CSV table of C-alpha atoms and ligand atoms in Angstrom, one decimal:
chain,number,residue,atom,x,y,z
A,1022,MET,CA,-18.5,10.3,-40.2
A,1023,PRO,CA,-16.3,7.2,-42.6
A,1024,ASP,CA,-14.1,5.2,-39.3
A,1025,GLN,CA,-17.6,4.5,-38.3
A,1026,SER,CA,-17.9,1.4,-40.7
A,1027,LEU,CA,-14.5,0.3,-39.0
A,1028,THR,CA,-15.0,-2.8,-37.5
A,1029,LEU,CA,-12.2,-3.4,-34.2
A,1030,ILE,CA,-10.5,-6.1,-36.3
A,1031,GLN,CA,-10.0,-4.1,-39.2
A,1032,PHE,CA,-8.9,-1.2,-37.2
A,1033,LEU,CA,-6.4,-3.2,-35.5
A,1034,LEU,CA,-5.4,-4.3,-39.1
A,1035,GLU,CA,-4.9,-0.9,-40.3
A,1036,GLU,CA,-3.0,0.2,-37.2
A,1037,ARG,CA,-0.8,-3.1,-37.3
A,1038,ARG,CA,-0.1,-2.1,-40.8
A,1039,ARG,CA,0.4,1.7,-40.2
A,1040,LEU,CA,2.5,1.5,-37.1
A,1041,ASP,CA,4.3,-2.1,-38.4
A,1042,ALA,CA,3.0,-3.6,-34.9
A,1043,ASP,CA,3.6,-7.1,-34.1
A,1044,ARG,CA,1.1,-9.5,-35.9
A,1045,ASP,CA,0.5,-11.6,-31.8
A,1046,LEU,CA,-0.7,-8.6,-30.5
A,1047,THR,CA,-3.3,-7.9,-33.1
A,1048,THR,CA,-4.1,-12.1,-31.8
A,1049,LEU,CA,-4.0,-11.4,-28.6
A,1050,LEU,CA,-6.3,-8.3,-28.6
A,1051,HIS,CA,-9.0,-10.2,-30.8
A,1052,SER,CA,-9.0,-13.1,-28.0
A,1053,VAL,CA,-9.2,-9.9,-25.4
A,1054,ALA,CA,-12.4,-8.9,-27.6
A,1055,THR,CA,-14.1,-11.5,-27.9
A,1056,ALA,CA,-13.8,-12.6,-24.1
A,1057,CYS,CA,-15.3,-9.4,-23.5
A,1058,LYS,CA,-18.3,-10.0,-25.7
A,1059,ALA,CA,-18.9,-13.3,-24.2
A,1060,VAL,CA,-18.7,-12.0,-20.6
A,1061,SER,CA,-21.6,-9.1,-22.2
A,1062,SER,CA,-23.6,-11.9,-23.2
A,1063,SER,CA,-23.3,-13.7,-19.7
A,1064,LEU,CA,-24.5,-10.6,-18.1
A,1065,LYS,CA,-27.4,-9.6,-20.1
A,1066,SER,CA,-29.2,-12.7,-18.9
A,1067,GLY,CA,-28.9,-12.0,-15.8
A,1068,ALA,CA,-31.6,-13.6,-13.1
A,1069,LEU,CA,-32.7,-15.5,-16.6
A,1070,ALA,CA,-29.4,-17.6,-16.5
A,1071,ASP,CA,-29.0,-17.8,-12.7
A,1072,VAL,CA,-25.7,-16.4,-12.6
A,1073,LEU,CA,-26.5,-13.5,-10.0
A,1074,GLY,CA,-25.2,-13.9,-6.5
A,1075,ASN,CA,-22.7,-14.3,-4.3
A,1076,LEU,CA,-20.9,-18.7,-4.2
A,1077,ASP,CA,-19.3,-19.5,-1.1
A,1078,THR,CA,-15.8,-18.9,-2.0
A,1079,GLU,CA,-13.5,-15.7,-1.4
A,1080,ASN,CA,-10.6,-15.1,-3.6
A,1081,VAL,CA,-6.9,-14.4,-2.5
A,1082,GLN,CA,-8.0,-10.7,-1.2
A,1083,GLY,CA,-10.6,-11.8,1.4
A,1084,GLU,CA,-13.4,-10.7,-1.3
A,1085,THR,CA,-17.0,-12.9,-1.2
A,1086,GLN,CA,-16.8,-14.0,-5.1
A,1087,LYS,CA,-20.1,-13.5,-7.2
A,1088,LYS,CA,-21.0,-16.3,-9.8
A,1089,LEU,CA,-20.5,-13.9,-12.4
A,1090,ASP,CA,-16.6,-13.4,-11.1
A,1091,VAL,CA,-16.1,-16.7,-11.5
A,1092,ILE,CA,-17.6,-17.2,-15.1
A,1093,ALA,CA,-16.2,-14.0,-16.3
A,1094,ASN,CA,-12.4,-15.4,-15.1
A,1095,ASP,CA,-12.9,-18.8,-16.9
A,1096,ILE,CA,-14.1,-16.8,-20.5
A,1097,PHE,CA,-10.7,-14.7,-20.4
A,1098,LEU,CA,-8.5,-17.8,-19.6
A,1099,ARG,CA,-10.2,-19.8,-21.9
A,1100,ARG,CA,-10.3,-17.3,-24.9
A,1101,CYS,CA,-6.9,-16.3,-24.2
A,1102,GLU,CA,-4.9,-19.0,-23.2
A,1103,PHE,CA,-5.8,-20.6,-26.9
A,1104,SER,CA,-4.4,-17.3,-28.6
A,1105,GLY,CA,-0.7,-18.9,-28.8
A,1106,VAL,CA,0.8,-15.7,-27.6
A,1107,LEU,CA,1.0,-15.7,-23.9
A,1108,ALA,CA,3.6,-16.3,-21.3
A,1109,ALA,CA,1.6,-15.7,-18.3
A,1110,MET,CA,-2.4,-14.5,-17.0
A,1111,VAL,CA,-3.2,-12.6,-14.1
A,1112,SER,CA,-5.9,-12.1,-12.6
A,1113,GLU,CA,-7.7,-10.6,-10.1
A,1114,GLU,CA,-9.2,-14.1,-9.5
A,1115,MET,CA,-6.6,-16.0,-9.1
A,1116,ASP,CA,-4.2,-16.4,-6.2
A,1117,GLU,CA,-1.4,-16.4,-8.3
A,1118,VAL,CA,0.1,-16.0,-11.6
A,1119,TYR,CA,-1.4,-18.3,-14.2
A,1120,PRO,CA,0.8,-20.2,-16.6
A,1121,ILE,CA,-0.1,-21.2,-19.7
A,1122,PRO,CA,-1.6,-25.0,-19.9
A,1123,THR,CA,1.6,-27.2,-21.7
A,1124,GLN,CA,-1.2,-27.9,-24.6
A,1125,PHE,CA,-0.9,-24.5,-25.9
A,1126,PRO,CA,2.1,-23.0,-28.0
A,1127,LYS,CA,3.6,-20.3,-25.5
A,1128,GLY,CA,4.7,-16.3,-26.6
A,1129,ARG,CA,6.1,-13.2,-25.3
A,1130,TYR,CA,2.9,-11.8,-24.0
A,1131,VAL,CA,1.2,-11.1,-20.5
A,1132,LEU,CA,-2.0,-10.5,-19.9
A,1133,LEU,CA,-3.1,-9.1,-16.5
A,1134,PHE,CA,-6.9,-8.7,-15.9
A,1135,ASP,CA,-9.8,-7.8,-13.7
A,1136,PRO,CA,-12.4,-10.1,-15.4
A,1137,LEU,CA,-15.5,-8.0,-13.6
A,1138,ASP,CA,-14.8,-4.9,-12.2
A,1139,GLY,CA,-17.8,-3.7,-10.1
A,1140,SER,CA,-19.2,-6.9,-9.3
A,1141,SER,CA,-21.3,-4.7,-6.1
A,1142,ASN,CA,-23.1,-3.7,-8.9
A,1143,ILE,CA,-24.2,-6.7,-10.6
A,1144,ASP,CA,-27.2,-7.8,-8.5
A,1145,VAL,CA,-28.5,-4.1,-8.8
A,1146,ASN,CA,-28.4,-4.3,-12.1
A,1147,VAL,CA,-25.9,-1.1,-12.4
A,1148,SER,CA,-22.7,-1.2,-14.8
A,1149,VAL,CA,-19.8,-3.2,-14.4
A,1150,GLY,CA,-16.8,-3.7,-16.6
A,1151,SER,CA,-13.8,-5.7,-17.5
A,1152,ILE,CA,-10.4,-4.1,-17.6
A,1153,PHE,CA,-7.0,-5.7,-19.1
A,1154,SER,CA,-3.2,-4.6,-19.3
A,1155,ILE,CA,-0.8,-6.2,-22.2
A,1156,ILE,CA,3.3,-6.3,-21.8
A,1157,ARG,CA,5.4,-8.0,-24.7
A,1158,LEU,CA,8.7,-9.5,-22.4
A,1159,ASP,CA,11.7,-9.4,-24.5
A,1160,GLU,CA,11.2,-13.5,-24.1
A,1161,THR,CA,9.6,-16.1,-23.5
A,1162,PRO,CA,10.5,-17.5,-20.1
A,1163,GLU,CA,11.3,-20.4,-19.1
A,1164,GLU,CA,9.7,-21.0,-16.0
A,1165,GLU,CA,6.5,-18.6,-15.2
A,1166,SER,CA,7.5,-16.6,-11.9
A,1167,TYR,CA,6.5,-13.3,-10.6
A,1168,ASP,CA,9.7,-11.2,-11.4
A,1169,ALA,CA,9.5,-12.0,-14.9
A,1170,VAL,CA,6.2,-11.4,-15.7
A,1171,LEU,CA,4.8,-8.1,-13.2
A,1172,ARG,CA,6.8,-5.3,-15.2
A,1173,PRO,CA,5.7,-1.7,-14.1
A,1174,GLY,CA,3.1,-0.1,-16.0
A,1175,TYR,CA,4.8,2.5,-18.6
A,1176,GLU,CA,5.8,-1.1,-20.2
A,1177,GLN,CA,2.0,-1.7,-20.8
A,1178,VAL,CA,2.5,-2.2,-24.8
A,1179,ALA,CA,-1.6,-1.9,-25.1
A,1180,ALA,CA,-4.7,-1.6,-22.4
A,1181,GLY,CA,-8.2,-1.3,-22.2
A,1182,TYR,CA,-11.4,-1.9,-20.7
A,1183,ALA,CA,-15.0,-3.3,-21.8
A,1184,LEU,CA,-18.1,-1.2,-19.9
A,1185,TYR,CA,-20.8,-3.5,-20.1
A,1186,GLY,CA,-23.9,-0.5,-19.9
A,1187,PRO,CA,-26.4,0.3,-21.7
A,1188,SER,CA,-24.4,-0.6,-24.7
A,1189,THR,CA,-21.7,-2.7,-24.4
A,1190,MET,CA,-18.0,-0.6,-25.4
A,1191,LEU,CA,-14.7,-1.5,-25.7
A,1192,VAL,CA,-11.8,1.2,-25.2
A,1193,LEU,CA,-8.7,0.6,-25.9
A,1194,SER,CA,-5.0,2.2,-26.5
A,1195,THR,CA,-2.0,0.8,-27.9
A,1196,GLY,CA,-0.1,3.4,-27.8
A,1197,GLU,CA,-1.2,5.9,-30.1
A,1198,GLY,CA,-4.4,7.2,-28.2
A,1199,VAL,CA,-7.3,6.4,-27.5
A,1200,ASN,CA,-10.3,4.5,-29.0
A,1201,ALA,CA,-13.8,3.6,-28.5
A,1202,PHE,CA,-15.4,0.6,-30.1
A,1203,THR,CA,-19.2,-0.3,-29.8
A,1204,LEU,CA,-20.6,-3.8,-29.6
A,1205,ASP,CA,-22.7,-3.9,-32.9
A,1206,GLY,CA,-25.1,-6.4,-31.8
A,1207,ASN,CA,-26.7,-6.8,-35.6
A,1208,ILE,CA,-23.0,-8.9,-36.5
A,1209,GLY,CA,-21.6,-9.6,-33.0
A,1210,GLU,CA,-18.6,-6.8,-33.7
A,1211,PHE,CA,-17.5,-4.0,-31.9
A,1212,ARG,CA,-17.4,-0.5,-34.5
A,1213,LEU,CA,-15.1,2.2,-34.2
A,1214,THR,CA,-17.1,4.7,-32.6
A,1215,GLN,CA,-15.1,7.5,-31.3
A,1216,ARG,CA,-11.6,8.0,-32.2
A,1217,ASN,CA,-8.6,9.6,-30.4
A,1218,LEU,CA,-10.6,10.6,-26.9
A,1219,ARG,CA,-8.9,13.5,-24.8
A,1220,ILE,CA,-9.6,14.8,-21.4
A,1221,ARG,CA,-11.2,17.9,-20.9
A,1222,GLU,CA,-9.4,20.4,-19.2
A,1223,ASP,CA,-12.8,22.3,-17.9
A,1224,GLY,CA,-14.9,19.5,-16.4
A,1225,SER,CA,-16.2,20.0,-12.9
A,1226,GLU,CA,-17.0,16.5,-11.5
A,1227,PHE,CA,-15.5,14.6,-9.0
A,1228,ALA,CA,-15.7,10.8,-7.9
A,1229,ILE,CA,-14.6,9.7,-4.3
A,1230,ASN,CA,-16.2,7.4,-2.1
A,1231,ALA,CA,-16.8,10.4,0.7
A,1232,SER,CA,-18.6,8.1,3.1
A,1233,ARG,CA,-14.9,7.1,3.8
A,1234,ALA,CA,-13.9,11.1,4.3
A,1235,ARG,CA,-13.4,11.0,8.1
A,1236,TRP,CA,-10.4,8.4,7.2
A,1237,TRP,CA,-9.0,10.7,4.3
A,1238,GLU,CA,-5.4,11.9,4.5
A,1239,PRO,CA,-5.5,16.0,4.9
A,1240,PRO,CA,-4.5,17.2,1.2
A,1241,VAL,CA,-6.8,14.7,-0.2
A,1242,LYS,CA,-9.8,16.2,2.4
A,1243,ARG,CA,-8.4,20.0,1.3
A,1244,TYR,CA,-9.2,19.4,-2.3
A,1245,ILE,CA,-12.4,17.7,-2.1
A,1246,ASP,CA,-13.3,20.6,0.7
A,1247,GLU,CA,-12.3,23.2,-2.2
A,1248,CYS,CA,-14.4,21.7,-4.7
A,1249,ILE,CA,-17.7,21.0,-2.5
A,1250,ALA,CA,-17.4,25.2,-1.6
A,1251,GLY,CA,-18.2,25.4,-5.2
A,1252,GLU,CA,-18.1,29.2,-6.2
A,1253,SER,CA,-17.7,30.6,-2.8
A,1254,GLY,CA,-14.6,28.7,-1.8
A,1255,PRO,CA,-11.2,29.3,-3.8
A,1256,ARG,CA,-11.7,27.2,-6.8
A,1257,GLY,CA,-14.4,30.1,-7.7
A,1258,ARG,CA,-16.6,27.4,-9.8
A,1259,ASP,CA,-19.1,24.6,-8.7
A,1260,PHE,CA,-18.4,21.0,-8.9
A,1261,ASN,CA,-20.8,17.8,-8.9
A,1262,MET,CA,-20.1,14.6,-7.4
A,1263,ARG,CA,-20.2,11.5,-8.8
A,1264,TRP,CA,-19.5,7.7,-7.6
A,1265,ILE,CA,-21.0,4.3,-9.4
A,1266,ALA,CA,-18.5,2.2,-7.7
A,1267,SER,CA,-17.9,1.2,-11.1
A,1268,MET,CA,-14.5,2.2,-12.0
A,1269,VAL,CA,-14.6,1.5,-15.4
A,1270,ALA,CA,-18.0,3.1,-15.6
A,1271,GLU,CA,-16.2,6.2,-13.7
A,1272,VAL,CA,-13.3,6.2,-15.9
A,1273,HIS,CA,-15.4,6.3,-19.1
A,1274,ARG,CA,-17.2,9.1,-17.5
A,1275,VAL,CA,-13.8,10.7,-16.6
A,1276,LEU,CA,-12.5,10.3,-20.4
A,1277,LEU,CA,-15.5,11.6,-22.1
A,1278,ARG,CA,-16.4,14.5,-19.5
A,1279,GLY,CA,-13.0,16.0,-17.5
A,1280,GLY,CA,-13.4,15.6,-14.0
A,1281,VAL,CA,-11.2,13.1,-11.8
A,1282,PHE,CA,-11.5,10.0,-10.1
A,1283,ILE,CA,-10.1,9.3,-6.7
A,1284,TYR,CA,-9.4,6.0,-4.3
A,1285,PRO,CA,-6.8,7.4,-2.0
A,1286,LYS,CA,-4.8,5.5,0.3
A,1287,ASP,CA,-6.7,6.4,3.9
A,1288,SER,CA,-6.3,5.7,7.6
A,1289,LYS,CA,-8.7,2.6,7.1
A,1290,ASN,CA,-7.2,1.1,4.2
A,1291,ALA,CA,-3.4,1.9,4.5
A,1292,GLU,CA,-2.7,-1.5,5.7
A,1293,LEU,CA,-3.3,-2.9,2.3
A,1294,GLY,CA,-1.8,-0.1,0.1
A,1295,GLY,CA,-5.3,1.8,-0.5
A,1296,LYS,CA,-8.1,-0.4,-2.5
A,1297,LEU,CA,-7.5,-0.5,-5.7
A,1298,ARG,CA,-5.1,-3.6,-7.7
A,1299,LEU,CA,-2.1,-1.9,-9.5
A,1300,PHE,CA,-1.3,-4.7,-12.3
A,1301,TYR,CA,-5.2,-5.3,-13.4
A,1302,GLU,CA,-7.1,-2.0,-12.1
A,1303,ALA,CA,-4.8,1.1,-11.8
A,1304,ASN,CA,-2.0,0.8,-14.4
A,1305,PRO,CA,-4.4,0.0,-17.3
A,1306,MET,CA,-6.4,3.1,-16.4
A,1307,ALA,CA,-3.4,5.1,-15.7
A,1308,PHE,CA,-2.0,4.1,-19.4
A,1309,LEU,CA,-5.6,5.0,-20.8
A,1310,ILE,CA,-5.6,8.7,-19.2
A,1311,GLU,CA,-2.0,9.5,-20.3
A,1312,GLN,CA,-2.9,8.2,-23.5
A,1313,ALA,CA,-5.7,10.9,-23.4
A,1314,GLY,CA,-3.7,13.4,-22.0
A,1315,GLY,CA,-4.5,13.3,-18.8
A,1316,MET,CA,-2.3,12.2,-15.4
A,1317,ALA,CA,-2.5,9.4,-12.8
A,1318,THR,CA,-0.9,9.3,-9.7
A,1319,THR,CA,-1.0,8.3,-6.2
A,1320,GLY,CA,-0.7,11.7,-4.9
A,1321,ARG,CA,3.4,11.1,-4.6
A,1322,GLN,CA,4.1,9.0,-7.6
A,1323,ARG,CA,3.0,8.1,-11.2
A,1324,ILE,CA,1.4,4.9,-11.4
A,1325,LEU,CA,2.8,4.1,-14.2
A,1326,ASP,CA,6.2,4.2,-12.5
A,1327,ILE,CA,5.6,1.8,-9.8
A,1328,LYS,CA,7.3,-1.5,-9.4
A,1329,SER,CA,5.9,-4.5,-7.4
A,1330,ASN,CA,6.4,-8.0,-7.1
A,1331,SER,CA,3.1,-9.1,-5.6
A,1332,PRO,CA,0.4,-9.6,-8.3
A,1333,HIS,CA,-2.2,-8.2,-6.2
A,1334,GLU,CA,-0.5,-5.3,-4.7
A,1335,ARG,CA,-2.8,-2.3,-4.2
A,1336,VAL,CA,-1.9,1.7,-4.7
A,1337,PRO,CA,-3.6,5.0,-3.9
A,1338,VAL,CA,-5.3,6.3,-7.1
A,1339,MET,CA,-5.9,9.4,-8.7
A,1340,LEU,CA,-6.2,10.2,-12.1
A,1341,GLY,CA,-8.3,12.7,-14.7
A,1342,ALA,CA,-7.4,16.3,-16.5
A,1343,ARG,CA,-4.3,17.3,-16.0
A,1344,SER,CA,-4.7,20.4,-13.8
A,1345,GLU,CA,-7.0,18.4,-11.2
A,1346,ILE,CA,-4.6,15.8,-10.8
A,1347,GLN,CA,-1.3,18.1,-10.6
A,1348,ARG,CA,-3.0,20.6,-7.9
A,1349,LEU,CA,-3.9,17.2,-6.0
A,1350,ILE,CA,0.3,16.3,-6.7
A,1351,ASP,CA,1.0,20.0,-5.1
A,1352,TYR,CA,-1.9,19.7,-2.4
A,1353,HIS,CA,0.4,16.6,-1.5
A,1354,SER,CA,3.6,18.1,-1.7
A,1355,GLU,CA,3.0,21.0,0.4
A,1356,PHE,CA,1.7,18.7,2.9
A,1357,ASP,CA,4.8,16.9,3.2
A,1358,THR,CA,7.4,19.6,3.5
A,1359,VAL,CA,5.3,21.1,6.5
B,2560,AHG,P1,-13.9,-5.2,-7.9
B,2560,AHG,O1,-15.2,-5.5,-8.0
B,2560,AHG,O2,-13.3,-5.4,-9.5
B,2560,AHG,O3,-13.5,-5.9,-7.2
B,2560,AHG,O4,-13.5,-3.8,-8.1
B,2560,AHG,C1,-14.6,-2.8,-7.5
B,2560,AHG,C2,-13.7,-1.6,-7.0
B,2560,AHG,C3,-14.1,-0.4,-8.3
B,2560,AHG,O5,-14.3,-0.6,-9.5
B,2560,AHG,C4,-14.5,0.6,-7.3
B,2560,AHG,O6,-14.0,1.7,-7.7
B,2560,AHG,C5,-14.4,0.2,-6.2
B,2560,AHG,O7,-13.9,-1.0,-6.1
B,2560,AHG,C6,-15.6,0.9,-6.0
B,2560,AHG,O8,-15.5,0.8,-3.9
B,2560,AHG,P2,-16.2,1.1,-2.5
B,2560,AHG,O9,-16.9,-0.5,-2.4
B,2560,AHG,O10,-15.5,1.4,-1.9
B,2560,AHG,O11,-17.5,1.7,-3.3
B,2561,MN,MN1,-11.9,-4.1,-10.4
B,2562,MN,MN1,-13.1,-7.5,-10.4
């Protein structure tokens, strides 16, 4: 495969020439990729560098911060504020929208990110990731305000994630399909390893935290019960269950092997609106999944159509192969109409 030798920056430059795209977006994606390489490097040393474990602090969502949550957040801020193309940043680990410090030039882009996703897995050395979403504003805002920078997901111009697994990968879309890169440690660069990922329709895996089953809504329970019934149930075939507790790793599997990933709103988390956050978890993953031919919904609304003024808004998330997600949507609408 001749493409295998392309580095990320070569790929981005090629895409920019082909699509006559904005030079600033290439600059920003390069900064994000550099941040991901730096996070990957911090993770690798683990206990040797004393980066595991909790801090005494909580983030705005009341979650105890891990040392690496804060380290990864700082890496993203320092690597990206310098780019000169950003108006603001939004992070899971920061209460408010982060304005670009005055010593740096500003631009029209907004970067929204989860610096370390699946961080409960860090201390047990299981895969984690970083997730990012990029919006281009019509103009550089004079003063950052939630209204200016918090745009619906359909306005994303790029989104992606880094997966820190047995190898470090960067999976990216600029609205022209989904491409996957693997970090080549010998040269310190991401290299294109899979072009134009498409979600299989014949996958047979579902991912949901089944310990919450007693709080699920009936349409979710119906879908999962039918999967578990397997060959002898209404689906007429067997399914397999997966739960890594790391959205990046789950979405990566869905992109490569099909199936679905579900984190619903249930009676226990209903007051919060769900578990996963709209701007830096649901939106970027929904963008990638749609770009790979799949669907992403709350069960009742397309994720990318949701509007919110709250940077840490939580939403139900169901994403994956079209036919499976359509089935979930149908089950919700059947339930809502009786
Ligand atoms: P984060 O580590 O950024 O807070 O996100 C964790 C998320 C997501 O990655 C995962 O799918 C889910 O939380 C796991 O939730 P459970 O603890 O219910 O398994
Ligand atoms: Mn997360
Ligand atoms: Mn996180």
